[in-house]
Coordinates of C-alpha atoms in Angstrom, one line a residue:
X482 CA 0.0 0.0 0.0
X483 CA 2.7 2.4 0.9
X484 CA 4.8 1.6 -1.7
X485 CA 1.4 2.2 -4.2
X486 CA 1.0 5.4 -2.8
X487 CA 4.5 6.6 -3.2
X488 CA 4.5 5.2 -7.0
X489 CA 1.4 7.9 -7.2
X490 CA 3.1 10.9 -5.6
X491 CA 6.8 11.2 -7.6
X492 CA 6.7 13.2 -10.0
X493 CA 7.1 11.8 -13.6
X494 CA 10.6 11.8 -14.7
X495 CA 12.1 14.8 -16.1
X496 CA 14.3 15.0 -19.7
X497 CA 17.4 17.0 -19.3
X498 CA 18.3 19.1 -21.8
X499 CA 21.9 19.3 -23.4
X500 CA 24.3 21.6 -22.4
X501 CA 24.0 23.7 -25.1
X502 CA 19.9 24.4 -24.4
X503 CA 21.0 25.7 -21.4
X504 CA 23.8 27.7 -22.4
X505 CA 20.7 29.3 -25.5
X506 CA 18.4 29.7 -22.6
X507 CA 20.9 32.0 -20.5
X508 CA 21.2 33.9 -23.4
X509 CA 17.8 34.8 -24.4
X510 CA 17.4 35.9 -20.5
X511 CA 19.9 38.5 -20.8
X512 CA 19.4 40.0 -24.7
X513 CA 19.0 43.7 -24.2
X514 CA 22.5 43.9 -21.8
X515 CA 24.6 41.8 -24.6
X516 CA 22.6 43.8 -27.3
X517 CA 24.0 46.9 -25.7
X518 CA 27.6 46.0 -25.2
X519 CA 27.4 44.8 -29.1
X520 CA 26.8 48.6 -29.9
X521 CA 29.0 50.2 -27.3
X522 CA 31.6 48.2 -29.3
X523 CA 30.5 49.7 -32.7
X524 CA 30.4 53.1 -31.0
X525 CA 34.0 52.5 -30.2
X526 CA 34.4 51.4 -33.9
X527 CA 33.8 55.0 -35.1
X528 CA 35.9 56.7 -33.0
X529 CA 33.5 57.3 -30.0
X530 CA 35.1 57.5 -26.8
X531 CA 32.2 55.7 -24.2
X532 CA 32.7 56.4 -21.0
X533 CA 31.2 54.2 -18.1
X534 CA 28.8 56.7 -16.5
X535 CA 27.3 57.2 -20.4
X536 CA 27.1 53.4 -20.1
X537 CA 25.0 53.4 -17.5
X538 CA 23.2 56.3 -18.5
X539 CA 22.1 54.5 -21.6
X540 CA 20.9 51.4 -20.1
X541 CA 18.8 53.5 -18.2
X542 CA 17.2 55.3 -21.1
X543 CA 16.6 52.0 -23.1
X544 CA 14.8 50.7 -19.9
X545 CA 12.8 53.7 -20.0
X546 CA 12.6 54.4 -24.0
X547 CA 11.8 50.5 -25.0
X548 CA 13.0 49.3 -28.5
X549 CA 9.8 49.7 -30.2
X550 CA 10.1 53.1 -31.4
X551 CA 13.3 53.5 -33.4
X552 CA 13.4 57.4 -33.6
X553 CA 12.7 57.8 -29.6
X554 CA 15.4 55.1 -29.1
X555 CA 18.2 56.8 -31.0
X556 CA 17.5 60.0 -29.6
X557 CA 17.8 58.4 -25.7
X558 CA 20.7 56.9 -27.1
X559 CA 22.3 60.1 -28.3
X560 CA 21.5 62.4 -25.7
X561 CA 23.4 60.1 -23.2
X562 CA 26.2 59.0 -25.4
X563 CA 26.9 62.1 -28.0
X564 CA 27.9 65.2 -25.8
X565 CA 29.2 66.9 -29.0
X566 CA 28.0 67.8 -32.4
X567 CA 31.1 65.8 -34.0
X568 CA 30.2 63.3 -31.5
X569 CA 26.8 63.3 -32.9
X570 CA 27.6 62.7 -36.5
X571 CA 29.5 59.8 -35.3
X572 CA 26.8 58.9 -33.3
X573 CA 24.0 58.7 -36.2
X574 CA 26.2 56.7 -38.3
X575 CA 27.1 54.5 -36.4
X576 CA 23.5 53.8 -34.7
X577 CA 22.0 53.0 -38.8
X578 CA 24.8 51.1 -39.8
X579 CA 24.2 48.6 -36.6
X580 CA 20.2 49.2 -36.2
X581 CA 20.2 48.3 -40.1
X582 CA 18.1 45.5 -41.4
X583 CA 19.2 44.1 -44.8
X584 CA 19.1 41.1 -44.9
X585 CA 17.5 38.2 -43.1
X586 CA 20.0 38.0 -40.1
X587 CA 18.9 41.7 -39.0
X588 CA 15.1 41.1 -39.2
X589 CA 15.0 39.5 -35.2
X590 CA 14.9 42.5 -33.1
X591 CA 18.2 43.1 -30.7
X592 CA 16.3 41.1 -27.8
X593 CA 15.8 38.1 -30.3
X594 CA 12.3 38.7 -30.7
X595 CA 10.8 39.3 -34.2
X596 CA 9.1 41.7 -36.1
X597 CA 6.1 40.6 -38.0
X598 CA 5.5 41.6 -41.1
X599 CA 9.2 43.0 -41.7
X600 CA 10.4 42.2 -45.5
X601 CA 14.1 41.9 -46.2
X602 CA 16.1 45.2 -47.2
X603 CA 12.9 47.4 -45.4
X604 CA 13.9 49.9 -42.9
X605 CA 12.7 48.4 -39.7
X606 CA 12.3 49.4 -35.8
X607 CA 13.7 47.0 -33.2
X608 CA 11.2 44.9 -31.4
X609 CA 9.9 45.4 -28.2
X610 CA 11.8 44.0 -25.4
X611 CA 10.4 40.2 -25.4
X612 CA 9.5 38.9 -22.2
X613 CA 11.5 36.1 -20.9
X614 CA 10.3 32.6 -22.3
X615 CA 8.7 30.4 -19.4
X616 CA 10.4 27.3 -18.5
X617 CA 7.1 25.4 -19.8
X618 CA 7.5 26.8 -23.2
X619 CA 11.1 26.2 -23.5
X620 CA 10.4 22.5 -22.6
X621 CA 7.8 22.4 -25.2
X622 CA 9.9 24.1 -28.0
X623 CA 13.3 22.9 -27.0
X624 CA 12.9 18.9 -28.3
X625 CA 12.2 18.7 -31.6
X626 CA 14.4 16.6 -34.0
X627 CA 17.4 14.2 -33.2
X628 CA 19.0 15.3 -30.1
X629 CA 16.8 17.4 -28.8
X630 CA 18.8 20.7 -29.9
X631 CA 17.4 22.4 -32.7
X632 CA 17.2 25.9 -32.0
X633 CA 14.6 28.2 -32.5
X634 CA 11.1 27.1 -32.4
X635 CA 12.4 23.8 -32.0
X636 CA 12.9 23.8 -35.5
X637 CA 15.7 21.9 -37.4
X638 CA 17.9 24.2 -39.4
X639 CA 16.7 22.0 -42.8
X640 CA 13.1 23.0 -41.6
X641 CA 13.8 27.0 -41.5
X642 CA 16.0 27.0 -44.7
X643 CA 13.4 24.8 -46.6
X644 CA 10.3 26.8 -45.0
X645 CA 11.9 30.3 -45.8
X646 CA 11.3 31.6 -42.8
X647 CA 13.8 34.6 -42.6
X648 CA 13.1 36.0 -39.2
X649 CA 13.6 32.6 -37.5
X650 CA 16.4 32.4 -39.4
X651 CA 17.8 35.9 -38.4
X652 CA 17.0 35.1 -34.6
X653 CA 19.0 31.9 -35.1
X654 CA 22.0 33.1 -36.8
X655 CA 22.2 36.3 -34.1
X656 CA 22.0 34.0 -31.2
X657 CA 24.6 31.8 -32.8
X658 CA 26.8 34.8 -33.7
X659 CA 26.6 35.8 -30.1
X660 CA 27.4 32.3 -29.0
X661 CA 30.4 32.2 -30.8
X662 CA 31.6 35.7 -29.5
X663 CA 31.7 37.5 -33.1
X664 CA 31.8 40.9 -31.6
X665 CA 35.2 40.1 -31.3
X666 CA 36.2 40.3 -34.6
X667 CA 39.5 42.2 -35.6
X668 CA 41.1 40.8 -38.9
X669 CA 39.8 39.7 -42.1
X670 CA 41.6 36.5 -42.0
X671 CA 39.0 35.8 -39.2
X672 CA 36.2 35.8 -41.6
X673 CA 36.2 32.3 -42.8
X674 CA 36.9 31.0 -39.0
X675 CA 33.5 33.1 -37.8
X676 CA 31.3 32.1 -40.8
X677 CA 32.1 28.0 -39.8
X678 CA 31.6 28.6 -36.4
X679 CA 28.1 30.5 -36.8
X680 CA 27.0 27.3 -39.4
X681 CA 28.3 24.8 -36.9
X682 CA 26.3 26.8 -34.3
X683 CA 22.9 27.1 -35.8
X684 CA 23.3 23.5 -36.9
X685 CA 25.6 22.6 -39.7
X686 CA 26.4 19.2 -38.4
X687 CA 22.6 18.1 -38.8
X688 CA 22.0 19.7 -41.9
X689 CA 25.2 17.6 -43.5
X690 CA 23.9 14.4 -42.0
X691 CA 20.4 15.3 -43.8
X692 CA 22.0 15.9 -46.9
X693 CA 23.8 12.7 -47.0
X694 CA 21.1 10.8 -45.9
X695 CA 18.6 12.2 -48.5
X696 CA 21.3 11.4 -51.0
X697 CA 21.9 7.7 -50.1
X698 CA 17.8 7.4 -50.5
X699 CA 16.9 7.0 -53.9
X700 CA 13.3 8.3 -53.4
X701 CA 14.7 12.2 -52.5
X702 CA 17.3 13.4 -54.6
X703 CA 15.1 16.4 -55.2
X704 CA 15.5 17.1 -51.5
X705 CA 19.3 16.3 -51.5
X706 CA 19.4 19.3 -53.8
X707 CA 17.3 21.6 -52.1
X708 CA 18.8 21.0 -48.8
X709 CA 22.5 21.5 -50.7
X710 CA 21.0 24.5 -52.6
X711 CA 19.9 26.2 -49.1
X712 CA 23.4 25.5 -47.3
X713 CA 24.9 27.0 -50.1
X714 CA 22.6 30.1 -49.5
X715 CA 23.6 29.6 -45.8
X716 CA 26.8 29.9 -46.3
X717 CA 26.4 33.3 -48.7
X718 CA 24.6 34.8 -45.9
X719 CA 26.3 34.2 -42.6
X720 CA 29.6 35.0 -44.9
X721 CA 28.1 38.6 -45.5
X722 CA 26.8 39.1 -42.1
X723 CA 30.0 38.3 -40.8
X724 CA 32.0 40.5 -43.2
X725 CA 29.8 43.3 -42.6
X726 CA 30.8 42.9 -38.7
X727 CA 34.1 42.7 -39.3
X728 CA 33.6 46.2 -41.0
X729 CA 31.5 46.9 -37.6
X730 CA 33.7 45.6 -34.9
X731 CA 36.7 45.2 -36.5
X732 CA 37.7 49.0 -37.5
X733 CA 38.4 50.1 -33.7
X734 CA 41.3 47.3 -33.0
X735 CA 42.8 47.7 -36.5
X736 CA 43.0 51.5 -36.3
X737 CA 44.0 51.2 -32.6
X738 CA 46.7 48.6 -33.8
X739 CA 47.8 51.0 -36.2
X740 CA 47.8 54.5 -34.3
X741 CA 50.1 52.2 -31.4
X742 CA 52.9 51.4 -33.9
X743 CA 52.5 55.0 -35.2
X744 CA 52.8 56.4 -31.9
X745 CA 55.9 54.2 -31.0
X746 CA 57.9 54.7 -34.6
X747 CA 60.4 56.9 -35.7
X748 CA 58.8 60.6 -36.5
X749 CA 61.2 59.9 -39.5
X750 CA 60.1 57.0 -40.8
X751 CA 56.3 58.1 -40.6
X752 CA 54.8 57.6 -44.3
X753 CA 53.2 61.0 -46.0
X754 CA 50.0 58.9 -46.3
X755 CA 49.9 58.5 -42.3
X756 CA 50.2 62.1 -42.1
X757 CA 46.1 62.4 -41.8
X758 CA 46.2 59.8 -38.7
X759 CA 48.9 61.1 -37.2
X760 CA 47.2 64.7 -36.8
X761 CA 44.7 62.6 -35.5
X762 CA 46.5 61.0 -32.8
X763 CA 48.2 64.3 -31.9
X764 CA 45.3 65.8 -31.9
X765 CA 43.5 63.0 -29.1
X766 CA 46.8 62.7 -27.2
X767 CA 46.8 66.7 -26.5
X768 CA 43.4 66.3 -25.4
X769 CA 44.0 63.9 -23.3
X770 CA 47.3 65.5 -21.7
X771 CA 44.9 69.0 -21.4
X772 CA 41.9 67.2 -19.5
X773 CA 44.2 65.5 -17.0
X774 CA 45.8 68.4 -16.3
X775 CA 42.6 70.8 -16.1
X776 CA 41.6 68.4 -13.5
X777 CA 44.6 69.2 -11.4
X778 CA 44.6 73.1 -11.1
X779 CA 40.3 72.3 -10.6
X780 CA 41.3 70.8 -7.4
X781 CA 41.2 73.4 -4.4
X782 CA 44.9 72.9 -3.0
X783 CA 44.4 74.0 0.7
X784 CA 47.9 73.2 2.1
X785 CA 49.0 74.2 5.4
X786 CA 46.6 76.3 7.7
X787 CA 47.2 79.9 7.8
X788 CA 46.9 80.9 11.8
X789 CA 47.7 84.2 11.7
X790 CA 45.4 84.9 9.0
X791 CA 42.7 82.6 10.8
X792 CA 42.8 84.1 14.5
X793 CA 42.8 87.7 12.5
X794 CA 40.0 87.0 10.8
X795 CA 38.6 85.5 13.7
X796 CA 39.3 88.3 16.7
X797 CA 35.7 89.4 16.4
X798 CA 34.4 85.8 17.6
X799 CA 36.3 85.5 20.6
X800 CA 38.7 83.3 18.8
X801 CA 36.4 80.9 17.7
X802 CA 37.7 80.2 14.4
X803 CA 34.0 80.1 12.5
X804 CA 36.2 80.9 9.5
X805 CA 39.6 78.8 8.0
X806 CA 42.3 80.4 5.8
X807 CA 44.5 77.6 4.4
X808 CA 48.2 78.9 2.4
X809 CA 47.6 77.8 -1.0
X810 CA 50.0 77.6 -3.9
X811 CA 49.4 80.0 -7.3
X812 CA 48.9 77.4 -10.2
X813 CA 50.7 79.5 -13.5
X814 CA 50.4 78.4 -16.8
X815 CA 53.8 78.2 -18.6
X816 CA 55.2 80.5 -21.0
X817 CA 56.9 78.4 -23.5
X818 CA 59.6 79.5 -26.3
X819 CA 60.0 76.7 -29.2
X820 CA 63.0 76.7 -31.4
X821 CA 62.6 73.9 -33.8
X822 CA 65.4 72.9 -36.4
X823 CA 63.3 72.4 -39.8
X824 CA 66.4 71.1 -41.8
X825 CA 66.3 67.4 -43.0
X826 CA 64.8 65.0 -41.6
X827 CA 64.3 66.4 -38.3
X828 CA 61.8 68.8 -39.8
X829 CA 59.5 65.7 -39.4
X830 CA 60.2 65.8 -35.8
X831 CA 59.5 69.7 -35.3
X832 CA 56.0 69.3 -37.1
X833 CA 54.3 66.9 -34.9
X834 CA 56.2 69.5 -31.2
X835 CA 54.5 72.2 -32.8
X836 CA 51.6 70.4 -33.5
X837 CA 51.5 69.2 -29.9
X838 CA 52.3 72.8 -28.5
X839 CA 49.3 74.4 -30.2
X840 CA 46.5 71.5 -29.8
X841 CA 47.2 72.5 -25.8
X842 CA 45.3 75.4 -26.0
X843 CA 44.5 76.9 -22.5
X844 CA 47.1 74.2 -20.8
X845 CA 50.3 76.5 -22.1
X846 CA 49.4 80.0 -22.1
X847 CA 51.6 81.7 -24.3
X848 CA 53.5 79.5 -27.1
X849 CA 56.5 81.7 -29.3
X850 CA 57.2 79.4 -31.8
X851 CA 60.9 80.0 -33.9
X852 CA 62.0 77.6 -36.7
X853 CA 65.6 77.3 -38.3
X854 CA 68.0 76.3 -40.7
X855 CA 70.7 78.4 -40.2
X856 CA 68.8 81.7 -39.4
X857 CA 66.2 81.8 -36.6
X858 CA 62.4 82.6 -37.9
X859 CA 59.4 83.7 -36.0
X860 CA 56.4 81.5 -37.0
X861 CA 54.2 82.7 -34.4
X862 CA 52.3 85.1 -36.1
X863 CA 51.6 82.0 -38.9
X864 CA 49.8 79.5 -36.3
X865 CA 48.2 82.6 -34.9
X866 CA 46.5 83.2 -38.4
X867 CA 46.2 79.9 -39.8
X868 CA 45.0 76.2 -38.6
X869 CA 47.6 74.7 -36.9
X870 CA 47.6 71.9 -39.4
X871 CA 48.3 74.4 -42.4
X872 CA 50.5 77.0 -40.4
X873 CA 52.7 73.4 -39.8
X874 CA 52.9 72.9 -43.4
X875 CA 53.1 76.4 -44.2
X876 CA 56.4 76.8 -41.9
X877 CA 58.0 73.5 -43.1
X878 CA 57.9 75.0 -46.7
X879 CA 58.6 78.8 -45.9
X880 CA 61.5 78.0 -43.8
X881 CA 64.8 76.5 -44.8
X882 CA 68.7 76.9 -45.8
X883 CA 71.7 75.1 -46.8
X884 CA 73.0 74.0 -44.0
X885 CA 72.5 73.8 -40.4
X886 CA 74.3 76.5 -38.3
X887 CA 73.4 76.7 -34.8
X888 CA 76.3 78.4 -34.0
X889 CA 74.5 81.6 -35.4
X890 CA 70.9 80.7 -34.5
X891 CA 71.8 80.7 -31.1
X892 CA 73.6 84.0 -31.9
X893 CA 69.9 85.3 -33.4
X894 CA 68.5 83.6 -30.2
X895 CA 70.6 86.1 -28.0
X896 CA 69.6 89.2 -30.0
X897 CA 66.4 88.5 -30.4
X898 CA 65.0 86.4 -27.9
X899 CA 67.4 86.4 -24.5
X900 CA 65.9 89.8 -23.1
X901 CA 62.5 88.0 -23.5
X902 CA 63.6 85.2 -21.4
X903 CA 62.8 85.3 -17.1
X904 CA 62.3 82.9 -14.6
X905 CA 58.6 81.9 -15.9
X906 CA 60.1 81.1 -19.5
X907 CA 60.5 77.3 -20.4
X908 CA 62.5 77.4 -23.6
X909 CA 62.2 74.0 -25.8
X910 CA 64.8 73.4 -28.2
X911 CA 64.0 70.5 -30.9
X912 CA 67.2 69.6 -33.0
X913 CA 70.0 66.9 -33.4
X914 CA 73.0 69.8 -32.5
X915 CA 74.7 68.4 -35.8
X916 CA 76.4 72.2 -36.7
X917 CA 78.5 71.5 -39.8
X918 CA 81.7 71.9 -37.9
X919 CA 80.7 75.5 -37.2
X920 CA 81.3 77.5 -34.3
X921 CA 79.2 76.4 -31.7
X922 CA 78.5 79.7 -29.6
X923 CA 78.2 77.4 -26.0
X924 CA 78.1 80.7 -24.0
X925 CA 75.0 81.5 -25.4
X926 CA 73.5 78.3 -24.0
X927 CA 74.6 79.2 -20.6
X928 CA 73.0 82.9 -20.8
X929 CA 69.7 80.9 -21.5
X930 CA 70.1 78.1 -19.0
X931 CA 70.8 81.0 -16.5
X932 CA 67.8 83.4 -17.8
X933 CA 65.2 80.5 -18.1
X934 CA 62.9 78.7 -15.6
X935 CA 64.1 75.7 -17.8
X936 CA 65.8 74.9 -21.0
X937 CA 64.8 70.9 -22.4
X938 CA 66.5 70.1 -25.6
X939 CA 64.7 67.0 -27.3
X940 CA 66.9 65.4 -29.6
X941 CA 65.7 62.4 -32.3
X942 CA 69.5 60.9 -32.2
X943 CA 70.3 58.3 -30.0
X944 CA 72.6 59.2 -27.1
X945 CA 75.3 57.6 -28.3
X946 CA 75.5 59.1 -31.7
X947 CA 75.6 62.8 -29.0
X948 CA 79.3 64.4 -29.6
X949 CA 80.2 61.9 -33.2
X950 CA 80.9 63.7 -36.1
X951 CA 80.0 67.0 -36.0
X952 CA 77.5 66.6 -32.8
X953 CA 77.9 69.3 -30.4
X954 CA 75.5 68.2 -28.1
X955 CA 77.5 66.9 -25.4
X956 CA 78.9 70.5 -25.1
X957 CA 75.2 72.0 -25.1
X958 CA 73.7 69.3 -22.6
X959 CA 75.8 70.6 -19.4
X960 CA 73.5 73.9 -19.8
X961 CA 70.5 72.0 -20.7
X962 CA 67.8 71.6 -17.2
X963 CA 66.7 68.2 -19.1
X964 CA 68.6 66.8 -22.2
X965 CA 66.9 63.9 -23.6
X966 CA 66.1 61.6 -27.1
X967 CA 63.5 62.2 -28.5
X968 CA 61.9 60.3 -31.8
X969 CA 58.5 59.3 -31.5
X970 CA 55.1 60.5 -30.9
X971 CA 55.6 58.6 -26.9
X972 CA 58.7 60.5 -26.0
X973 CA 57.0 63.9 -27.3
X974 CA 54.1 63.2 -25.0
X975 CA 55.5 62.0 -21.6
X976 CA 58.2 65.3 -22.4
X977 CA 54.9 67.7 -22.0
X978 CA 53.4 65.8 -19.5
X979 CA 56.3 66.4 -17.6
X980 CA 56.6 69.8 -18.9
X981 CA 53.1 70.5 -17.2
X982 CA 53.3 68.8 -14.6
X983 CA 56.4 69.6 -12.8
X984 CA 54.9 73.3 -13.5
X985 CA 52.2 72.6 -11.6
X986 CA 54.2 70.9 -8.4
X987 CA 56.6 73.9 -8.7
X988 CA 54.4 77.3 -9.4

């Protein structure tokens, strides 16, 4: 009896799904999130810096937005992600290239749900977010076929090929694009690797067994060559959706790839075709060096309390010192002088200093900029009129000589410059000291080194080639504050961030 009663109350056994269910099923519960990340990656793609607090700002307004209006969701999107009209361009382009729906992988919406009534190459909206399918229905939908694993809808992948159902098709290719981690994409010799692994995923394996089956039966060889017809279409379209992420994802890492051996090579050896990027990475790396050094003088440097100033202020309280006075130090701006030698190939290396120099802005306050050969030139008047991009180009070609004197440049310097020079004066000299066996006119040097708050000579020559041939630079460097090589884009920007920095320790 008891064991007749105990037969009645289990509960009927239970079929366990594969692991891969599973792994489907933890997807689908968190699509918007991975949906999200996906186009924080494009964003990144097209040059969009994304901060973390925008991150979660966005998340926020999609929680709040929904995806079923597509104009309401890119303008949530770009109000917390864009905070500039060039950000904003790169905002909109970058929102229709990945919100696009051409072909039958982009008509699921991001969460995986689909569209009804969406036709291939139409401009579509995404989908509302779809609620979270109930463990019942998964049960019921997840064991159809051999194995138990086929998918969406339960559907074998021969089934959704054969029916021509495009948006089960989309939702099954996107989840297995996401399975196999395609947002990490970075070369196009990943391409072929990706487009097996997205067929294997959706259900390659099964399809092949099919085929080969419907072949060996000689009652279906019209459905040998309809199933062989439909992988070859298979392959045609994961192929393209996978190249056309690769054009997504894939831009950021090669571009970033690029700009790091850029920013490490000789300024010498920098192609004129790189010329574009390189204004480029100037341009972000003085941005960068400005914001982190705006946020220093921002913060309120109290220091040491100022007593007698406190109790002063304080007499009329009986001492009680309602009110604090704290010494604080003056943050100044430096004044910078730049002499830059434009002769040979270290006129590569002067472009990019004065390029750096003037993408500062507010961080320098005053920028003379002198170029030579073998006569100093004041340029300042030239970036003062022009971009800085032409007024670089315009000095390299305006500016030049036979040879390189610094002998009487530094002569010019002292005429022209040296009662100029005081103790809030940082004077940057950019040249390889090579003089032509000419007189070198050291005491100069010394007046400066003397006159100046400091004097930093960058040089692009190694420090052994210093004093070989006719180097005078071991004879400059003893009147130098800080004499050091100097060839790439990395050396030019720890040398200002040092310039600004120990400015701001020492004003």
């Amino acid at each position: 009896m008891s064991s007749s009663s105990s037969s009645k109350t289990s509960p009927p056994p239970t079929r366990r799904c594969p692991p891969c269910c599973n792994k489907r099923a933890r997807m689908r519960r968190v699509p918007v999130q991975a949906t999200l990340e996906d186009f924080f990656k494009a964003l990144r793609g097209s040059d969009l810096e994304i901060h973390l607090n925008a991150q979660v700002d966005a998340a926020r307004a999609v929680e709040l937005v929904g995806w079923s209006d597509r104009a309401l969701l890119k303008s949530a999107l770009g109000t917390t992600l864009a905070k500039t009209t060039v950000d904003r361009a790169l905002f909109d382009e970058a929102f229709d290239h990945f919100f696009r729906f051409s072909s039958f992988e982009n008509l699921a919406a991001p969460g995986g749900a689909v569209r009804p009534g969406v036709q291939p190459g139409a401009d579509a909206t995404p989908a509302q977010d779809p609620p979270e399918q109930s463990p019942k229905n998964q049960t019921a939908t997840g064991s159809g076929g051999p194995g138990g694993c086929q998918g969406s809808g339960g559907q074998a992948l021969s089934q959704l090929l054969l029916s021509g159902d495009s948006a089960a098709l989309a939702k099954r290719m996107q989840e297995a694009a996401r399975e196999v981690g395609l947002t990490d994409i970075w070369f196009f010799t990943q391409k072929g690797f990706y487009t097996q692994k997205i067929q294997q995923a959706m259900g390659l394996e099964l399809l092949d067994r099919e085929i080969s089956d419907a072949k060996r039966q000689t009652l279906a060889p019209e459905r040998a060559k309809e199933l062989e017809l439909a992988r070859k279409k298979l392959f045609e379209e994961v192929r393209n959706f996978v190249e056309r992420k690769l054009a997504l994802f894939g831009t950021a890492p090669t571009r970033q790839l690029h700009d790091d051996f850029l920013q490490t090579q000789k300024l010498s050896n920098i192609e004129k075709r790189d010329f574009a990027r390189m204004h480029v990475i100037v341009s972000k790396i003085a941005k960068r060096l400005a914001d982190r050094h705006s946020r220093r003088k921002k913060q309120r440097v109290r220091g040491q309390l100022d007593f007698r100033k406190t109790l002063r202020k304080n007499a009329a309280y009986d001492g009680v010192m309602f009110e604090t006075f704290w010494r604080s130090k003056v943050v100044d701006r430096p004044r910078v002088v730049a002499i830059c030698d434009v002769s040979g190939s270290v006129r590569q290396y002067a472009r990019f200093l004065l390029l750096f120099l003037h993408s500062l802005g507010e961080q320098v306050s005053d920028v003379r900029s002198f170029a030579f050969t073998n006569h100093l030139v004041d340029v300042s008047d030239t970036f003062e009129l022009l971009p800085v991009e032409q007024a670089v180009d315009k000095v390299m070609q305006a500016v030049g000589g036979s040879g390189t004197d610094y002998g009487q440049t530094l002569l010019d310097i002292e005429e022209q410059l040296l009662g100029d020079i005081d103790r809030r004066t940082t004077v940057l000299i950019l040249g390889d000291a090579r003089n032509n066996r000419g007189e070198a006119h050291v005491e100069v040097m010394k007046q400066l080194y003397e006159r100046a708050r400091r004097v930093i000579w960058l040089n692009p020559e190694p420090t052994s080639f210093w004093g070989l041939g006719d180097s005078e630079m071991k004879r400059y460097a003893p009147y130098c504050h800080i004499a050091r090589e100097c060839n790439s884009l990395t050396h030019l920007e720890s040398t200002l961030d040092a310039l600004l920095r120990t400015h701001s320790a020492s004003a």
